[in-house]
PDB file of C-alpha atoms and ligand atoms in Angstrom:
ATOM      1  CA  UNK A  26     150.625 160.421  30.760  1.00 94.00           C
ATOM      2  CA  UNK A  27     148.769 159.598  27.198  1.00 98.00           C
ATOM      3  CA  UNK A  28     145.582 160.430  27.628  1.00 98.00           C
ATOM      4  CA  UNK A  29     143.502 160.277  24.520  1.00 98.00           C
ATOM      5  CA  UNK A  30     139.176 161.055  23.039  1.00 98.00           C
ATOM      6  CA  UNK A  31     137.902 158.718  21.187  1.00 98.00           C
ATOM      7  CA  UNK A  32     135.005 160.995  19.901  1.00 98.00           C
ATOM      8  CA  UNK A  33     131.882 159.629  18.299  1.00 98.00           C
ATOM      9  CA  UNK A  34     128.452 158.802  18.211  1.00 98.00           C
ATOM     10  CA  UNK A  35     128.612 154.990  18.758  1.00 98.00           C
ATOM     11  CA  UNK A  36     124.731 154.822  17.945  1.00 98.00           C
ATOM     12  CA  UNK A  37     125.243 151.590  18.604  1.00 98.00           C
ATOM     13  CA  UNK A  38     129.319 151.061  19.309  1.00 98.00           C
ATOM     14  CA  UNK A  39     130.504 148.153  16.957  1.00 98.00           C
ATOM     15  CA  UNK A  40     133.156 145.937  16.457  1.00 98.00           C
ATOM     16  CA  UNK A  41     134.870 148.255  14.170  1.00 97.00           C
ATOM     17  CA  UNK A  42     134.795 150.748  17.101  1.00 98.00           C
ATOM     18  CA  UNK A  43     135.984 148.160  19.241  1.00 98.00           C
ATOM     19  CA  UNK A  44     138.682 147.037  16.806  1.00 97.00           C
ATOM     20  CA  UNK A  45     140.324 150.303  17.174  1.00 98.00           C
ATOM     21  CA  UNK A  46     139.779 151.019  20.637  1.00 98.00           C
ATOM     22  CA  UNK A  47     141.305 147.524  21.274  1.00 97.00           C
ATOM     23  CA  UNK A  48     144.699 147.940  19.220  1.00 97.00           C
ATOM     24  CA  UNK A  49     144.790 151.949  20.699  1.00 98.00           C
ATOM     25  CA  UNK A  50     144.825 150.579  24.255  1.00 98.00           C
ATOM     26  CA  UNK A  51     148.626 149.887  24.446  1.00 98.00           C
ATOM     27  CA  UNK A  52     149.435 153.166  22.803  1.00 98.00           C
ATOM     28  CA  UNK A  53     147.585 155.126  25.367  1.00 98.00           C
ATOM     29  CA  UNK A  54     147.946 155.267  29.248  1.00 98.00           C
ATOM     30  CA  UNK A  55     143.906 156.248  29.090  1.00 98.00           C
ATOM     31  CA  UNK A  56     141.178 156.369  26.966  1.00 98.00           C
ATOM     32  CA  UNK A  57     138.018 158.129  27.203  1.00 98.00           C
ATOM     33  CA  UNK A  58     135.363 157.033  24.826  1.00 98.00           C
ATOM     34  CA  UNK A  59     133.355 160.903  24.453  1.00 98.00           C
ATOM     35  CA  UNK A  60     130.168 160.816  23.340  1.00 98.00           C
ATOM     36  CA  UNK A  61     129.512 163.511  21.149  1.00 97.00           C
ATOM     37  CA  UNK A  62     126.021 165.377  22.362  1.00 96.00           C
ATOM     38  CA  UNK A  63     124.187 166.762  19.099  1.00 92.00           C
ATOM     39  CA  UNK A  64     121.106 168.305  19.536  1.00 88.00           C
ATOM     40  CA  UNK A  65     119.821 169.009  15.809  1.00 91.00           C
ATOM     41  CA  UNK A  66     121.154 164.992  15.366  1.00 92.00           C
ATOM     42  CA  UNK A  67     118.396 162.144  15.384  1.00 94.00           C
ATOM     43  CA  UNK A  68     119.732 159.134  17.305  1.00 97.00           C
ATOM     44  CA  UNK A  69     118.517 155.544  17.050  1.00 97.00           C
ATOM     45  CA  UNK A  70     119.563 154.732  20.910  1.00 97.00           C
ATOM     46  CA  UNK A  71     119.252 157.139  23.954  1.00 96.00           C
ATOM     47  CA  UNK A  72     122.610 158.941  25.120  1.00 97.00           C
ATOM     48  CA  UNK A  73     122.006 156.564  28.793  1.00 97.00           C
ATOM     49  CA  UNK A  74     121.232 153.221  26.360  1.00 98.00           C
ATOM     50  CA  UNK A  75     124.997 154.501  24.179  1.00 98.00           C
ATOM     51  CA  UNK A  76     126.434 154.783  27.309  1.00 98.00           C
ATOM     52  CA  UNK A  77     125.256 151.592  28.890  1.00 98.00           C
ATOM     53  CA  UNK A  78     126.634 149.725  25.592  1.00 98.00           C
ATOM     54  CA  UNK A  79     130.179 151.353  26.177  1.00 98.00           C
ATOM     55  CA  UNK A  80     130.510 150.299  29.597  1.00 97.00           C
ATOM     56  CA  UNK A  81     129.056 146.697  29.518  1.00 97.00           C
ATOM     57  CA  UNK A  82     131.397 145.946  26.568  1.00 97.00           C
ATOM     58  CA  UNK A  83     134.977 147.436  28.391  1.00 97.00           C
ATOM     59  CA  UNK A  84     133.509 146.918  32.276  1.00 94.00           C
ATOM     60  CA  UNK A  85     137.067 145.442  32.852  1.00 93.00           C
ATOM     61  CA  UNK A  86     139.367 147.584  31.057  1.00 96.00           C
ATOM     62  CA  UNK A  87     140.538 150.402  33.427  1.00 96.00           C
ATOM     63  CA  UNK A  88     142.268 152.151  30.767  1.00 98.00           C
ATOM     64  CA  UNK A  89     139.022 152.794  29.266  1.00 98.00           C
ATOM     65  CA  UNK A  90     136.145 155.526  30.713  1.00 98.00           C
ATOM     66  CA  UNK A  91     132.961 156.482  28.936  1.00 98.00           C
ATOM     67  CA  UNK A  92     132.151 160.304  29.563  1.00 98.00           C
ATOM     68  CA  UNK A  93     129.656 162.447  27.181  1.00 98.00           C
ATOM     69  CA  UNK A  94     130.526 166.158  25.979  1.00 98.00           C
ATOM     70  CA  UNK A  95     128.681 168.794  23.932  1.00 97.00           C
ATOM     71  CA  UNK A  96     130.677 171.574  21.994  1.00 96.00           C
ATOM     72  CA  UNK A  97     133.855 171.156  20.164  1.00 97.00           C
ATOM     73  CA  UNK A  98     136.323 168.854  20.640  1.00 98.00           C
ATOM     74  CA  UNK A  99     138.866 170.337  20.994  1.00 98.00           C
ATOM     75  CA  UNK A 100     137.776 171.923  24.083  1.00 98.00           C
ATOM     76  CA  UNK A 101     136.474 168.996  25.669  1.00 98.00           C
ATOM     77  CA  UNK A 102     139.876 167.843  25.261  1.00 98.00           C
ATOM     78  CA  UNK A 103     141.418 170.815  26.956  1.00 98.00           C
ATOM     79  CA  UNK A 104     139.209 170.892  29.514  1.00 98.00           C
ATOM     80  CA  UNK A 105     140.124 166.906  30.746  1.00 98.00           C
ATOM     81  CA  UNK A 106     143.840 167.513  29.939  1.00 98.00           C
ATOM     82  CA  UNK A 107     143.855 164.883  27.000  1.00 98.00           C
ATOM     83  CA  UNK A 108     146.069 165.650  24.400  1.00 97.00           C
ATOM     84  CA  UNK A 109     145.697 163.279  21.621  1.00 98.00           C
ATOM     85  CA  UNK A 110     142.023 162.191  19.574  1.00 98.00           C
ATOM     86  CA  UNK A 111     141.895 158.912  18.110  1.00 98.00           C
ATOM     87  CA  UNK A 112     139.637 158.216  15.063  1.00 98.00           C
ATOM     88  CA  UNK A 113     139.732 155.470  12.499  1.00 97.00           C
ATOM     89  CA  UNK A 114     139.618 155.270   9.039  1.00 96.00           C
ATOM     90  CA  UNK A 115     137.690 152.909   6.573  1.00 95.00           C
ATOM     91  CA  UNK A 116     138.318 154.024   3.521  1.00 93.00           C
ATOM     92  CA  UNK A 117     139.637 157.180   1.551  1.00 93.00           C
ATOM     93  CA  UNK A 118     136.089 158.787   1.737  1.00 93.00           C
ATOM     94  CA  UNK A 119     136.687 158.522   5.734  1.00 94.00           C
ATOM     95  CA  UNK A 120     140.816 160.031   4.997  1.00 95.00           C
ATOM     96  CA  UNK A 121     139.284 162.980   3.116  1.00 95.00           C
ATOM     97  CA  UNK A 122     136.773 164.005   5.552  1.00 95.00           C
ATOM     98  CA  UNK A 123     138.756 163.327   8.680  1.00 97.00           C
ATOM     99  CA  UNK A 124     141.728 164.845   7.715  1.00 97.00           C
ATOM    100  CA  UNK A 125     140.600 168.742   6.787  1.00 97.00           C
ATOM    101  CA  UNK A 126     138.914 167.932  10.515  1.00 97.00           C
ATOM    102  CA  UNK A 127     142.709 167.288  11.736  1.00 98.00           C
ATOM    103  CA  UNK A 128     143.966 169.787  10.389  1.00 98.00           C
ATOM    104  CA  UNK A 129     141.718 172.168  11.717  1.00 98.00           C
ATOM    105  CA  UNK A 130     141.482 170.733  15.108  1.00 98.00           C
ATOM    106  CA  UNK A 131     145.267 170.768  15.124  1.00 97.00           C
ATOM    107  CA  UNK A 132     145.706 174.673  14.241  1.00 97.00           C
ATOM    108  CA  UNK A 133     142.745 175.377  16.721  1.00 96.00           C
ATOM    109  CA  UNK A 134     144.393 173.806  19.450  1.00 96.00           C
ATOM    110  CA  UNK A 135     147.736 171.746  18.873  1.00 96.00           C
ATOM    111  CA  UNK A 136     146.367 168.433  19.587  1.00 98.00           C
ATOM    112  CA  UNK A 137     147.423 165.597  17.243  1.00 98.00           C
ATOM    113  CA  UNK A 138     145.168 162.994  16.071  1.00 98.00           C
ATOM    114  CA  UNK A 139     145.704 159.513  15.699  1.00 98.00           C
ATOM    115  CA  UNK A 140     144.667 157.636  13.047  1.00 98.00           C
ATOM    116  CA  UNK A 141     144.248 153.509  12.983  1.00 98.00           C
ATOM    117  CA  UNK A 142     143.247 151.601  10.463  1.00 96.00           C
ATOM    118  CA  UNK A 143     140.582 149.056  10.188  1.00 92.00           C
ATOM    119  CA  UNK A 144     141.693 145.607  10.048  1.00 94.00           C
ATOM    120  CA  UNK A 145     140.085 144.317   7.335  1.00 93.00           C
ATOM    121  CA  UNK A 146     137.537 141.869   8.594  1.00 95.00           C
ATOM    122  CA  UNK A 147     135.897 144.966  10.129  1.00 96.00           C
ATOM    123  CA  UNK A 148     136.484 147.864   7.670  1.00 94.00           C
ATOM    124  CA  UNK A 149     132.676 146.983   6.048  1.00 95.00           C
ATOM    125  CA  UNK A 150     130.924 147.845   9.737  1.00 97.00           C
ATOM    126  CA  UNK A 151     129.437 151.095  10.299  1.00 97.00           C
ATOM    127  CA  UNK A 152     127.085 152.052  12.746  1.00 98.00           C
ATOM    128  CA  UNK A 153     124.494 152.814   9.840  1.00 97.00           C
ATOM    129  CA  UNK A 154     124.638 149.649   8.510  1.00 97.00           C
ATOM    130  CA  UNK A 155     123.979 148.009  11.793  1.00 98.00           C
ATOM    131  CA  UNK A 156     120.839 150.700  12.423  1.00 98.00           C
ATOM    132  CA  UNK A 157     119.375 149.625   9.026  1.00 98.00           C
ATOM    133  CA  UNK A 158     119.717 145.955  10.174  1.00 98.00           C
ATOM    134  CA  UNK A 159     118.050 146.592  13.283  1.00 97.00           C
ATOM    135  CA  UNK A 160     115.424 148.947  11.801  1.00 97.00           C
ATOM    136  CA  UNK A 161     114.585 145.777   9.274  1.00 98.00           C
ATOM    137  CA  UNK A 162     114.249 143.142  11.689  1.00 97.00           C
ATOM    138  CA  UNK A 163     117.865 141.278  11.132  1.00 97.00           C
ATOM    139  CA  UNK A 164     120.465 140.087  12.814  1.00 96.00           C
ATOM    140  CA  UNK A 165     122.831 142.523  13.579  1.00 96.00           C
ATOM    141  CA  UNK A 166     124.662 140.617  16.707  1.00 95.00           C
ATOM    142  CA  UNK A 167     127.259 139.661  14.098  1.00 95.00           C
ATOM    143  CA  UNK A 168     128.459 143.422  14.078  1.00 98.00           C
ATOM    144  CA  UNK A 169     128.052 144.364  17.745  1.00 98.00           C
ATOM    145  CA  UNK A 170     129.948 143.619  20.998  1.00 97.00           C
ATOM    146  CA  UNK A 171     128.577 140.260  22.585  1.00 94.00           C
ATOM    147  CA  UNK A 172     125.243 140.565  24.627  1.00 87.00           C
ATOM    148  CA  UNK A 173     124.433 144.393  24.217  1.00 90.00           C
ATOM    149  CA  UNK A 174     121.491 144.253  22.478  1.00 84.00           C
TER     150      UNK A 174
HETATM  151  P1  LIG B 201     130.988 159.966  13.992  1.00 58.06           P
HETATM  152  O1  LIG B 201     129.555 160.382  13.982  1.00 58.06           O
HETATM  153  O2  LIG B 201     131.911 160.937  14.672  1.00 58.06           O
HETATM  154  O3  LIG B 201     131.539 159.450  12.683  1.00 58.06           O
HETATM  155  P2  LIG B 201     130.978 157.217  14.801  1.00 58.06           P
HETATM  156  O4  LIG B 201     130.460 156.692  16.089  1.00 58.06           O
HETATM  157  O5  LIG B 201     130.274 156.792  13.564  1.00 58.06           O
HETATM  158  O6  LIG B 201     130.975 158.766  15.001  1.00 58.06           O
HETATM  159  O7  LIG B 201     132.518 156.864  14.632  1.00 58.06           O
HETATM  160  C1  LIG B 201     133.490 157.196  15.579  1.00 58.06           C
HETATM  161  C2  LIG B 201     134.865 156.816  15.053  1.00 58.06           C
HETATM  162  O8  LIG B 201     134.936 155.433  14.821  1.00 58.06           O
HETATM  163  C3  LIG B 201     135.256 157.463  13.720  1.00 58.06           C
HETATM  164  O9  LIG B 201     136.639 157.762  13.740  1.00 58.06           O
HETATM  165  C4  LIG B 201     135.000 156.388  12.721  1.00 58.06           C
HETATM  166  O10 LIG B 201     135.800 156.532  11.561  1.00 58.06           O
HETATM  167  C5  LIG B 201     135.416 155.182  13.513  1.00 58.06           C
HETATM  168  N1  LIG B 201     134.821 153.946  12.990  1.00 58.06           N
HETATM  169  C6  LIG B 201     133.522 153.631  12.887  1.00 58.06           C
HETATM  170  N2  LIG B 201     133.352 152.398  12.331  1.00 58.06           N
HETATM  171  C7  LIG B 201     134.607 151.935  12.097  1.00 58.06           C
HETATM  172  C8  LIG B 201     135.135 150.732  11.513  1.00 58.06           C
HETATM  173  N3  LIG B 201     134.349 149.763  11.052  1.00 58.06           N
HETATM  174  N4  LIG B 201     136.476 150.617  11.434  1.00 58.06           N
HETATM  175  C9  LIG B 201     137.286 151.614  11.882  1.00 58.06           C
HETATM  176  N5  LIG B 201     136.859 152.759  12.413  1.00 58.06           N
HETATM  177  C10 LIG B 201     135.546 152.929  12.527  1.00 58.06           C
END
């Protein structure tokens, strides 16, 4: 059984979220999209409003669950028996950061991470960029799942 966190803040989840949560569901038996609870962190959207974005956008998938966890990963991990994370990568400023994370993680705890890349008509979306939009007044349902906000 592949069981794998897909850690993040998905303040708002995007397409380029959903582009690798889409090409990591055959790899994986399950899935469990873990919102990471930060308390010194300033969020745009509510932890109930992230979660409510998760689930309308995969409300058919039954690989996929949306749970929220505070501490390290790695234990959250342990403590649902999954034994792979999955995170994607953008660019080499997202390689560099991510991978002294893996590294660590790994040593901590021996889980592997899994890395996708972007395809490229997504690799430009962040979650930033989409709060700025928002925050401005645009149009931001370009970079969003359909109908969640
Ligand atoms: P975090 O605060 O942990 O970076 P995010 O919600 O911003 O949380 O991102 C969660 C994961 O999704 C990270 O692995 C990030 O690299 C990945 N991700 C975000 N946007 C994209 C994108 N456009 N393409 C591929 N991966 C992405």
């Amino acid at each position: 059984m592949r069981k794998a966190v897909f850690p993040g803040s998905f303040d708002p989840i995007t397409l380029g979220h959903v582009d690798i949560i889409n090409r990591a569901i055959p790899l994986f038996d399950e899935i469990v999209i873990a919102i990471g609870i930060n308390a010194d962190k300033k969020y745009m959207y509510s932890l109930e409003e992230r979660i409510q974005f998760i689930k309308k956008t995969y409300a058919r998938e039954t690989k996929i669950s949306v749970e929220t966890y505070s501490g390290l990963t790695v234990d959250y991990c342990k403590k649902i028996k999954a034994t792979f994370i999955l995170r994607g990568l953008r660019n080499p400023a997202d390689f560099e950061f991510e991978k002294a994370i893996a590294i660590t993680n790994r040593k901590l705890s021996g889980i592997e991470t899994v890395f996708l890349l972007t395809s490229a008509e997504t690799s430009f979306i962040s979650s930033s960029i989409v709060r700025d939009i928002i925050r401005n007044n645009g149009d931001a349902s370009l970079l969003v799942p359909k109908g969640i906000l």
